[in-house]
């Protein structure tokens, strides 16, 4: 606002000597100095889990079983293991006779959408070796799920085993 009435200066605006040019040629000065510096680029959103991440969950599951870390394997089931329909103790007891397990994980199916969730099927073939030396072969698939709703925790957004459909293959 001018300090006195009237048409004001005539002609093109004159640069204010109190303002300087920054490295990009933009004017900066005392008014800009009071403003905080602009924040850097926004932080990238957390990457969405991929089908490969679902395959890795199945690999991690069997790696945990193979080394006897049943608590870790149990935790890879949805709902903190409850989706296995067993308690941790029952789950671990189910592997009491297992000495080792080898798994072949096949290419996953497509990601399917559900109400607030995503699902993916991961086919497997595995061989479990028991204490008596017996080897049992199974084929089937795991269905993994994850939440995609606003407010879901990182744990809920991660792929977790929702169900398993495995059948023993008899020679």
Coordinates of C-alpha atoms in Angstrom, one line a residue:
X1 CA 0.0 0.0 0.0
X2 CA 1.5 3.4 -0.9
X3 CA 2.3 5.7 2.0
X4 CA 0.5 8.6 0.4
X5 CA -2.5 9.0 -2.0
X6 CA -2.0 9.4 -5.7
X7 CA -1.1 7.5 -8.8
X8 CA 2.3 6.4 -7.4
X9 CA 5.4 5.9 -9.5
X10 CA 5.0 5.9 -13.2
X11 CA 6.8 3.3 -15.3
X12 CA 8.0 -0.2 -14.8
X13 CA 8.6 -1.4 -11.3
X14 CA 12.0 -0.7 -9.9
X15 CA 13.9 -3.5 -8.0
X16 CA 14.1 -3.0 -4.3
X17 CA 17.8 -2.9 -3.5
X18 CA 17.0 -4.5 -0.1
X19 CA 16.1 -7.7 -2.0
X20 CA 18.7 -10.0 -3.5
X21 CA 18.6 -12.7 -6.1
X22 CA 19.2 -16.3 -5.0
X23 CA 21.1 -18.9 -7.0
X24 CA 18.0 -19.6 -9.1
X25 CA 17.5 -15.9 -9.9
X26 CA 14.5 -15.6 -7.6
X27 CA 14.2 -12.6 -5.4
X28 CA 14.7 -13.2 -1.7
X29 CA 15.0 -10.9 1.1
X30 CA 14.0 -10.0 4.6
X31 CA 10.4 -11.1 4.1
X32 CA 11.6 -14.5 2.8
X33 CA 14.1 -14.8 5.7
X34 CA 11.3 -15.1 8.2
X35 CA 9.9 -18.1 6.4
X36 CA 11.3 -21.5 7.3
X37 CA 13.2 -23.3 4.6
X38 CA 11.1 -25.5 2.4
X39 CA 11.1 -29.1 3.5
X40 CA 12.7 -31.6 1.1
X41 CA 10.6 -33.8 -1.1
X42 CA 7.9 -35.7 0.8
X43 CA 9.0 -39.0 2.3
X44 CA 8.2 -41.9 -0.1
X45 CA 5.2 -43.9 0.9
X46 CA 6.0 -47.4 2.3
X47 CA 6.3 -49.8 -0.6
X48 CA 3.3 -52.0 -1.0
X49 CA 4.1 -55.7 -0.5
X50 CA 4.6 -57.6 -3.8
X51 CA 3.8 -61.1 -4.9
X52 CA 7.5 -61.8 -4.4
X53 CA 7.2 -60.7 -0.8
X54 CA 4.4 -63.3 -0.3
X55 CA 6.7 -66.0 -1.7
X56 CA 9.4 -64.9 0.7
X57 CA 7.0 -65.3 3.6
X58 CA 6.4 -68.9 2.7
X59 CA 10.2 -69.4 2.3
X60 CA 10.8 -67.8 5.7
X61 CA 8.0 -70.0 7.2
X62 CA 9.8 -73.2 6.2
X63 CA 13.2 -71.9 7.1
X64 CA 11.9 -71.2 10.6
X65 CA 10.4 -74.7 10.8
X66 CA 13.6 -76.3 9.6
X67 CA 15.6 -74.6 12.3
X68 CA 13.0 -75.4 15.0
X69 CA 12.0 -71.7 15.5
X70 CA 8.3 -72.5 15.8
X71 CA 7.4 -69.2 17.4
X72 CA 8.7 -67.4 14.3
X73 CA 6.8 -69.8 11.9
X74 CA 3.6 -69.4 14.0
X75 CA 3.9 -65.6 13.8
X76 CA 3.9 -65.7 10.0
X77 CA 0.2 -66.8 10.1
X78 CA -2.4 -64.1 10.1
X79 CA -3.8 -62.8 13.4
X80 CA -0.6 -63.5 15.3
X81 CA -0.7 -67.2 14.5
X82 CA -4.4 -67.7 15.3
X83 CA -5.3 -68.3 11.6
X84 CA -3.5 -71.6 12.0
X85 CA -6.4 -72.8 14.3
X86 CA -3.8 -73.9 16.8
X87 CA -2.1 -72.4 19.9
X88 CA 1.6 -72.0 19.6
X89 CA 2.1 -75.1 21.8
X90 CA -0.1 -77.2 19.5
X91 CA 1.6 -75.8 16.4
X92 CA 5.1 -76.6 17.7
X93 CA 3.9 -80.1 18.8
X94 CA 2.8 -80.8 15.2
X95 CA 6.5 -80.6 14.2
X96 CA 7.9 -82.6 17.2
X97 CA 8.8 -85.6 15.0
X98 CA 10.1 -83.4 12.1
X99 CA 13.9 -83.4 11.7
X100 CA 14.1 -81.3 8.6
X101 CA 11.9 -79.8 5.8
X102 CA 12.7 -78.9 2.3
X103 CA 10.4 -76.8 0.3
X104 CA 10.0 -75.8 -3.4
X105 CA 8.0 -72.7 -3.8
X106 CA 6.4 -72.2 -7.2
X107 CA 5.3 -69.0 -8.9
X108 CA 2.4 -67.3 -7.1
X109 CA -1.0 -66.8 -8.6
X110 CA -2.4 -63.3 -9.3
X111 CA -3.3 -61.0 -6.4
X112 CA -7.0 -61.1 -5.8
X113 CA -8.9 -58.2 -4.2
X114 CA -11.4 -58.7 -1.4
X115 CA -13.2 -56.3 0.9
X116 CA -10.3 -54.3 2.4
X117 CA -7.9 -57.2 1.8
X118 CA -5.6 -58.7 -0.9
X119 CA -5.1 -62.5 -1.3
X120 CA -2.6 -64.5 -3.2
X121 CA -2.0 -68.2 -3.6
X122 CA 1.5 -69.6 -3.4
X123 CA 1.9 -73.2 -4.5
X124 CA 4.5 -75.5 -2.8
X125 CA 5.9 -79.0 -2.9
X126 CA 7.7 -80.1 0.3
X127 CA 9.5 -83.0 1.8
X128 CA 9.5 -83.5 5.6
X129 CA 12.0 -85.9 7.1
X130 CA 11.0 -87.5 10.4
X131 CA 13.1 -88.8 13.3
X132 CA 12.6 -92.4 12.2
X133 CA 14.1 -91.5 8.8
X134 CA 10.8 -91.5 7.0
X135 CA 10.3 -88.9 4.3
X136 CA 6.8 -87.5 3.5
X137 CA 6.1 -85.5 0.5
X138 CA 3.3 -82.9 0.3
X139 CA 1.9 -80.7 -2.4
X140 CA -0.6 -77.8 -2.2
X141 CA -0.8 -74.1 -1.7
X142 CA -0.8 -71.4 0.9
X143 CA -3.2 -68.5 0.7
X144 CA -1.7 -65.4 2.0
X145 CA -3.6 -62.2 2.8
X146 CA -3.0 -58.6 3.8
X147 CA -5.1 -55.6 4.8
X148 CA -5.3 -52.6 2.5
X149 CA -7.7 -50.4 4.6
X150 CA -6.8 -47.0 6.0
X151 CA -5.5 -47.3 9.5
X152 CA -4.2 -50.8 9.1
X153 CA -1.0 -51.4 11.0
X154 CA 2.2 -52.3 9.2
X155 CA 1.8 -55.9 10.5
X156 CA -1.7 -56.0 9.0
X157 CA -0.5 -54.7 5.7
X158 CA 2.2 -57.4 5.4
X159 CA 1.6 -60.7 3.7
X160 CA 0.6 -63.4 6.3
X161 CA -0.5 -67.0 5.8
X162 CA -4.3 -67.1 6.0
X163 CA -4.8 -70.8 5.1
X164 CA -3.1 -73.9 3.8
X165 CA -4.2 -76.7 1.6
X166 CA -1.6 -79.4 1.6
X167 CA -2.0 -83.1 0.7
X168 CA 0.4 -85.9 1.2
X169 CA 1.6 -87.5 -2.0
X170 CA 1.9 -91.3 -1.6
X171 CA 4.4 -93.2 -3.7

